[in-house]
Structure formats: structure tokens, C-alpha cells
Amino acid sequence: MSKGNKTVTITDNDSGKQVELPVLEGTDGPGTIDIRALYKELGYFTFDPGFVSTASCESKITFIDGDEGRLAYRGYPIEQLAEKSSYEETCYLLLYGELPNADQLEKYKNIIKDRKMVDEKMRRFFLGFQHDAHPMAMMVAAVGALAAFYHEQIDVHDPVSRELAAHRLIAKMPTIASWCFKFSAGLPFNYPNVELDYTADFLHMMFSLPGRLYQASPTMVRAMDLILILHADHEQNASTSTVRLAGSSEASPFAALSAGIGSLWGPAHGGANEAVIKMLTEIVESGNDLSHYVDRAKDKNDRFRLMGFGHRVYKNYDPRAKIIRQVCHDLLKELGDDNPNRPLLETAMELEKIALEDEYFIQRKLYPNVDFYSGIIFQAIGIPVSMFTVIFALARTVGWLSHWMEMMSDPDGRIGRPRQLYTGYAERDYVDINKR
Ligand code: SDX
């Protein structure tokens, strides 16, 4: 961050008082007005519900240009990482800020492989859930429960302890995610196979059965690995901001990530991928004309929204959606014309075409986002709908931890504590119950 000579002056027209505030410039994107002196100088808070125009922190991890539809992790464009990198390499990049050399990557992979097991007592923890518990509910609980196994070992002020916690969480998420699926399906849990790379091992733990080792095709592994890369981080989204706020109280990173998983679950955020498939399936099965759904999405009196469309930051095509759209095509081509997911993809393409030509969507700059197509790939791989957001959480774990580590290593870091505009009752006296 550079504190140049640029400033803005705010004048209170009521009192005539003025305050000159510095503008802080970053490497890319808009500058920010440093308002930290505002309350002290003018006695006002700023008001920005949903933080549409508020920078909550300084970060060096991910940059998004919503107008141009640009996304980069540590300066590397997502298109190049999607084409040339792997999820394990992308994890190293997000955590440490640089692409690893061959030795660094091998060492990182082995550290993660050594930490993939979870305490055997976690199996009993799973057995306490209802048979139809949503996998995201199990994920929130299981990741939070890890805090109970590592509580004494965490010193959030020690960088070595923070790195160990990050490695443990990145390593154990595929194991926990696969156990959420296995429990939901009534199938026996699998253990990690360290002979396999991260993504292939996750698919093994998801789909291997006793006596029948599942070996995903290179196309499937590549499709899943790409999905994980594209979902790895996304600046200060709702779940990452949740992890930062929870972690700012010096809470356990396991508890902070459990809070982030809870936030991601919402259909307005990571839960949208599940909602998109349910919407596309309803459209295909109803046989209704697509314009019926587009009209509902435009109707202010109808809560229905075109799931997978719109984004708080992207006012252009989500670059991740463009990449996933192509993978959808390639994967379904491999799976053949009679693949049951083909009608979903065709419906999605048609819906996208109609929406992108409709004035309502054009005027509001509503484009397909990462969730619009990802569900089709998940289904094509054989992932059940209820597991979609669990995989989003698995992928985003490294992003959450990169932001947590960045925040906790800031010597000027403070607990996050927003203020408010109070519009409740003015002070009043208590009334005895016999006088109410
Ligand atoms: C993710 O933040 C991130 O980075 C998130 C994410 C990540 O990687 O972490 O990118 C992942 O969460 C992607 C978004 C997934 N959610 C969905 O696809 C759900 C459907 N989309 C919306 O609910 C909505 O677009 C949001 C929540 C994504 C964004 O909401 P905003 O920024 O608060 O926008 P808004 O609700 O104020 O909408 C602006 C206008 C409104 O109309 P007007 O009141 O101006 O007339 O656009 C309309 C909205 O009604 N609108 C939609 C719409 N999305 C917005 N209308 C119909 N269908 C939609 N999907």
C-alpha cells in the first residue's frame, strides 16, 4: 500500500468542519480513502450495508477486476493457472506467495500427505448424525470438532504453529469431505492413499468401495482439479470475510474455518451451485418455456432468482464461468450424447443466451458466475447435488487459510468490530409489569 500525496476533503456543511483524508493506492484496482480519522475529526461513522464500497483490509493474495472480469492469484491470471497449474501448486502459491520449484512442491505434497488422516474418534462423531443430515451441516460440525483435537497445540501468534494448522486443515478436508458423502450414502469410510496425488486421492476416498478400488480417469481428475483451482480463493467474499472476522478475535483457525463453511453454505454464496442444478432440473422436468423462468426472475414480487447469475463484484462475465463452461462441453463430449446431464447443459446454454439478450439482465450487468456451470461438471463426475458446496468448501480452504495467515501475521492486526446506525428507541425508563 502506498500513501501518496492524494487526499480527499470531507466538509460537514452543518458545522463547517473539514477533514482531509489520505487516499491509499494499491498495485491494481481503485484506491481507498483512509477514513480511520473520520469519527475522531467529524464525529461520524460511514454507512455501507453489505460492504459494497468498503475495503475491509489490505491484502496481497487475490485481485479481482469486476468490470473487466479479471481474476489473479498472487498476480497470476486465473486463465494461466487453470491451463498450466495444479491445485496442489496453486495451494502453495496462495499460501506462500510464489510458485514453488520442483523440490518445494514435492516437499509440500509430502507434508500434506503425512497429515491426511483424522483421529479415529471422528468416525464416532459422524455416527451421531441423522442419516439424512446435509453434508454441509456435517462439514461445519466436523471442522469445528477438529478444534477439540488440536486446541492445546495452537498458538495463533506463532507462524510455525499457524502453518502447521493450515497444513492440517488442507490435508484433512478431502478425508472429512469424503466421509460426509460416505455417511450420507450409507457406505463405509475410506482412508487416504498417499500413493495418489491430492485430487485423485479425494476421488478415491469418495468412490472406492470395499474390494473395488476406484481409479478416476485422467479426464475426471483434471476436471476436478480444475474445479478446485477455480474455487481456491476469491478476495474478500462473504465466507472469507467471516473467517477473517472470526479469526481476528484470536480464535482457533479450526473454529474460524467452521464459521466460514457455515457462511459459504448459503444459496446466495457457495450454496448457489446446488441451487443451480435444482433450478435446471426443475426447468427440464417441468417442460415449461424458459421465458417463464426468466420472467419470474425479473418479477419483483417473486423471490425466484436465476441461480448462478449475478455477482457483487463481477459486472462482466465471471472468468471462472468461461473456463468451466468449456470443460462442461469437453467432459460431456467424452461421456457421450446420452449422458443424463446433457439436457441440463443444453438448458443452461439456452438460459444463458436468453438472459444475456434481455434488457433486465443487461441493465443490471448480470452474467453467469462460477456456480452456473460447476454443478453440471460435478454431476457428470458422479458427485451428488448435496455434496457440491462441500467441494467448494474443500477448494476454498486454502484461500480461507491464506487470508487468516495474512491477517494474523499483521503486527498492527486488531479485532474486527464494526459499528452501526442506531434507529431504535431513545433511552426510556423501565415499566413495572402491572402498569403495562
Ligand atoms: C459466489 O463474493 C464472491 O466472490 C462470491 C463467489 C466466491 O467465489 O466466493 O464468487 C461465489 O457466491 C457466486 C454468487 C453465487 N450466487 C448466486 O448465483 C445466487 C444468485 N445471485 C444473486 O442472489 C446475486 O446476484 C448475488 C447475491 C450474487 C449478488 O447480490 P448483490 O450484489 O447484493 O446484488 P443485488 O441483490 O443488489 O442485485 C442487484 C439487482 C437487483 O435488482 P434491482 O433491485 O436493482 O431491480 O440485480 C437483481 C436484483 O434483484 N439480481 C437478480 C439476480 N441477481 C441480482 N435478478 C434475478 N436473478 C439473479 N440471479
Short mmCIF file of C-alpha atoms in Angstrom, two decimals, residues 116-307:
data_model
loop_
_atom_site.label_atom_id
_atom_site.label_comp_id
_atom_site.label_asym_id
_atom_site.label_seq_id
_atom_site.Cartn_x
_atom_site.Cartn_y
_atom_site.Cartn_z
CA LYS A 116 -4.39 -36.53 5.74
CA MET A 117 -5.61 -38.94 8.44
CA VAL A 118 -8.12 -37.71 11.00
CA ASP A 119 -8.38 -39.03 14.58
CA GLU A 120 -10.25 -42.33 14.55
CA LYS A 121 -12.67 -40.96 17.18
CA MET A 122 -14.05 -38.65 14.46
CA ARG A 123 -15.82 -41.70 12.98
CA ARG A 124 -17.97 -41.94 16.13
CA PHE A 125 -18.65 -38.20 15.78
CA PHE A 126 -20.12 -38.81 12.30
CA LEU A 127 -22.22 -41.73 13.52
CA GLY A 128 -24.12 -39.29 15.76
CA PHE A 129 -25.71 -37.53 12.77
CA GLN A 130 -29.20 -38.21 11.43
CA HIS A 131 -29.00 -40.46 8.33
CA ASP A 132 -30.27 -37.59 6.16
CA ALA A 133 -28.06 -34.85 7.63
CA HIS A 134 -26.94 -32.39 4.94
CA PRO A 135 -23.23 -32.88 4.19
CA MET A 136 -22.60 -29.16 4.74
CA ALA A 137 -24.05 -29.42 8.23
CA MET A 138 -21.66 -32.32 8.88
CA MET A 139 -18.78 -30.33 7.40
CA VAL A 140 -19.43 -27.33 9.67
CA ALA A 141 -19.52 -29.65 12.70
CA ALA A 142 -16.57 -31.86 11.76
CA VAL A 143 -14.18 -28.99 11.01
CA GLY A 144 -15.21 -27.23 14.21
CA ALA A 145 -14.67 -30.51 16.09
CA LEU A 146 -11.04 -30.59 14.91
CA ALA A 147 -10.51 -27.66 17.30
CA ALA A 148 -11.12 -30.15 20.12
CA PHE A 149 -8.29 -32.38 18.90
CA TYR A 150 -5.72 -29.64 18.40
CA HIS A 151 -6.72 -26.94 20.88
CA GLU A 152 -3.63 -27.15 23.10
CA GLN A 153 -1.30 -27.19 20.09
CA ILE A 154 -2.40 -23.92 18.54
CA ASP A 155 -0.58 -20.67 19.19
CA VAL A 156 -2.15 -18.25 16.70
CA HIS A 157 0.70 -15.78 17.31
CA ASP A 158 3.38 -18.29 16.26
CA PRO A 159 3.92 -18.50 12.46
CA VAL A 160 5.15 -22.10 12.71
CA SER A 161 2.02 -23.10 14.64
CA ARG A 162 -0.17 -21.25 12.13
CA GLU A 163 1.49 -23.04 9.19
CA LEU A 164 1.01 -26.42 10.91
CA ALA A 165 -2.69 -25.70 11.42
CA ALA A 166 -3.00 -24.68 7.75
CA HIS A 167 -1.30 -27.87 6.57
CA ARG A 168 -3.51 -29.99 8.84
CA LEU A 169 -6.71 -28.40 7.53
CA ILE A 170 -5.73 -28.56 3.84
CA ALA A 171 -4.69 -32.19 4.29
CA LYS A 172 -7.77 -33.33 6.22
CA MET A 173 -10.52 -31.59 4.25
CA PRO A 174 -10.69 -34.25 1.47
CA THR A 175 -10.88 -37.00 4.11
CA ILE A 176 -13.65 -35.20 6.01
CA ALA A 177 -15.49 -34.24 2.80
CA SER A 178 -15.45 -37.84 1.57
CA TRP A 179 -16.69 -39.08 4.98
CA CYS A 180 -19.62 -36.62 4.72
CA PHE A 181 -20.53 -38.24 1.41
CA LYS A 182 -19.98 -41.82 2.57
CA PHE A 183 -22.11 -41.29 5.70
CA SER A 184 -24.92 -39.76 3.59
CA ALA A 185 -24.77 -42.70 1.19
CA GLY A 186 -24.63 -45.31 3.98
CA LEU A 187 -21.28 -46.56 2.70
CA PRO A 188 -18.07 -47.42 4.60
CA PHE A 189 -15.50 -44.66 5.00
CA ASN A 190 -12.24 -44.81 3.05
CA TYR A 191 -8.79 -43.81 4.23
CA PRO A 192 -6.31 -41.67 2.28
CA ASN A 193 -3.98 -43.41 -0.17
CA VAL A 194 -0.71 -41.46 -0.12
CA GLU A 195 0.39 -43.11 -3.38
CA LEU A 196 -2.13 -40.81 -5.12
CA ASP A 197 -1.91 -37.05 -5.69
CA TYR A 198 -4.31 -34.82 -3.75
CA THR A 199 -7.25 -34.71 -6.20
CA ALA A 200 -7.00 -38.34 -7.35
CA ASP A 201 -6.91 -39.40 -3.69
CA PHE A 202 -10.03 -37.34 -2.94
CA LEU A 203 -11.91 -39.10 -5.78
CA HIS A 204 -10.59 -42.44 -4.48
CA MET A 205 -11.91 -41.70 -0.96
CA MET A 206 -15.23 -40.58 -2.46
CA PHE A 207 -15.87 -43.53 -4.77
CA SER A 208 -13.76 -46.58 -3.78
CA LEU A 209 -15.73 -49.42 -2.23
CA PRO A 210 -14.56 -52.44 -0.24
CA GLY A 211 -12.80 -54.69 -2.72
CA ARG A 212 -13.29 -52.23 -5.56
CA LEU A 213 -10.60 -49.54 -5.80
CA TYR A 214 -11.87 -46.52 -7.77
CA GLN A 215 -9.33 -45.11 -10.16
CA ALA A 216 -10.62 -41.87 -11.70
CA SER A 217 -9.84 -41.32 -15.38
CA PRO A 218 -7.26 -38.60 -16.12
CA THR A 219 -10.13 -36.51 -17.59
CA MET A 220 -12.12 -36.77 -14.36
CA VAL A 221 -9.07 -35.95 -12.20
CA ARG A 222 -8.22 -32.98 -14.43
CA ALA A 223 -11.83 -31.72 -14.35
CA MET A 224 -11.98 -31.92 -10.55
CA ASP A 225 -8.50 -30.42 -10.15
CA LEU A 226 -9.55 -27.51 -12.36
CA ILE A 227 -12.72 -27.00 -10.30
CA LEU A 228 -10.57 -26.86 -7.14
CA ILE A 229 -8.16 -24.32 -8.71
CA LEU A 230 -11.02 -22.07 -9.84
CA HIS A 231 -12.68 -22.12 -6.39
CA ALA A 232 -9.46 -21.78 -4.34
CA ASP A 233 -9.77 -18.08 -3.48
CA HIS A 234 -11.77 -15.00 -4.34
CA GLU A 235 -10.66 -11.97 -2.31
CA GLN A 236 -12.95 -10.74 0.49
CA ASN A 237 -16.12 -12.76 -0.29
CA ALA A 238 -18.64 -13.44 2.47
CA SER A 239 -17.07 -16.67 3.77
CA THR A 240 -13.51 -15.33 3.65
CA SER A 241 -14.61 -12.18 5.48
CA THR A 242 -16.29 -14.47 8.02
CA VAL A 243 -13.04 -16.37 8.57
CA ARG A 244 -11.13 -13.08 8.94
CA LEU A 245 -13.63 -11.64 11.42
CA ALA A 246 -13.83 -14.87 13.46
CA GLY A 247 -10.03 -15.25 13.40
CA SER A 248 -9.48 -11.61 14.41
CA SER A 249 -10.58 -12.48 17.97
CA GLU A 250 -7.56 -14.88 18.08
CA ALA A 251 -9.95 -17.86 17.90
CA SER A 252 -8.75 -21.29 16.78
CA PRO A 253 -8.37 -21.48 12.97
CA PHE A 254 -10.48 -24.67 13.05
CA ALA A 255 -13.33 -22.72 14.66
CA ALA A 256 -12.84 -19.78 12.27
CA LEU A 257 -12.99 -22.10 9.23
CA SER A 258 -16.09 -23.79 10.61
CA ALA A 259 -17.72 -20.33 10.66
CA GLY A 260 -16.57 -19.73 7.07
CA ILE A 261 -18.08 -23.05 5.94
CA GLY A 262 -21.37 -22.01 7.50
CA SER A 263 -21.34 -18.74 5.55
CA LEU A 264 -20.41 -20.48 2.28
CA TRP A 265 -23.44 -22.79 2.65
CA GLY A 266 -25.93 -20.01 1.87
CA PRO A 267 -27.57 -20.16 -1.60
CA ALA A 268 -26.57 -16.53 -2.19
CA HIS A 269 -22.92 -17.67 -1.90
CA GLY A 270 -21.41 -21.13 -2.29
CA GLY A 271 -24.76 -22.90 -1.98
CA ALA A 272 -25.71 -21.48 -5.39
CA ASN A 273 -24.14 -24.44 -7.25
CA GLU A 274 -26.63 -26.80 -5.59
CA ALA A 275 -29.44 -24.30 -6.26
CA VAL A 276 -28.48 -24.04 -9.97
CA ILE A 277 -28.81 -27.79 -10.55
CA LYS A 278 -32.14 -27.86 -8.70
CA MET A 279 -33.32 -24.95 -10.88
CA LEU A 280 -32.12 -26.55 -14.16
CA THR A 281 -33.60 -29.92 -13.18
CA GLU A 282 -36.96 -28.26 -12.37
CA ILE A 283 -36.87 -26.47 -15.74
CA VAL A 284 -36.06 -29.66 -17.68
CA GLU A 285 -38.66 -31.75 -15.81
CA SER A 286 -41.39 -29.10 -15.96
CA GLY A 287 -41.17 -28.75 -19.71
CA ASN A 288 -42.03 -25.08 -19.16
CA ASP A 289 -40.83 -22.50 -21.61
CA LEU A 290 -37.56 -20.92 -20.42
CA SER A 291 -39.06 -17.45 -20.75
CA HIS A 292 -41.40 -18.41 -17.90
CA TYR A 293 -38.38 -18.63 -15.57
CA VAL A 294 -36.70 -15.53 -16.94
CA ASP A 295 -39.95 -13.59 -16.35
CA ARG A 296 -40.16 -14.94 -12.77
CA ALA A 297 -36.54 -13.88 -12.15
CA LYS A 298 -37.45 -10.34 -13.27
CA ASP A 299 -40.63 -10.19 -11.19
CA LYS A 300 -40.02 -8.15 -8.03
CA ASN A 301 -42.91 -9.90 -6.33
CA ASP A 302 -41.38 -13.32 -6.94
CA ARG A 303 -38.45 -14.43 -4.74
CA PHE A 304 -37.23 -16.65 -7.59
CA ARG A 305 -33.80 -15.65 -8.90
CA LEU A 306 -31.85 -17.07 -11.81
CA MET A 307 -29.37 -19.00 -9.65
#
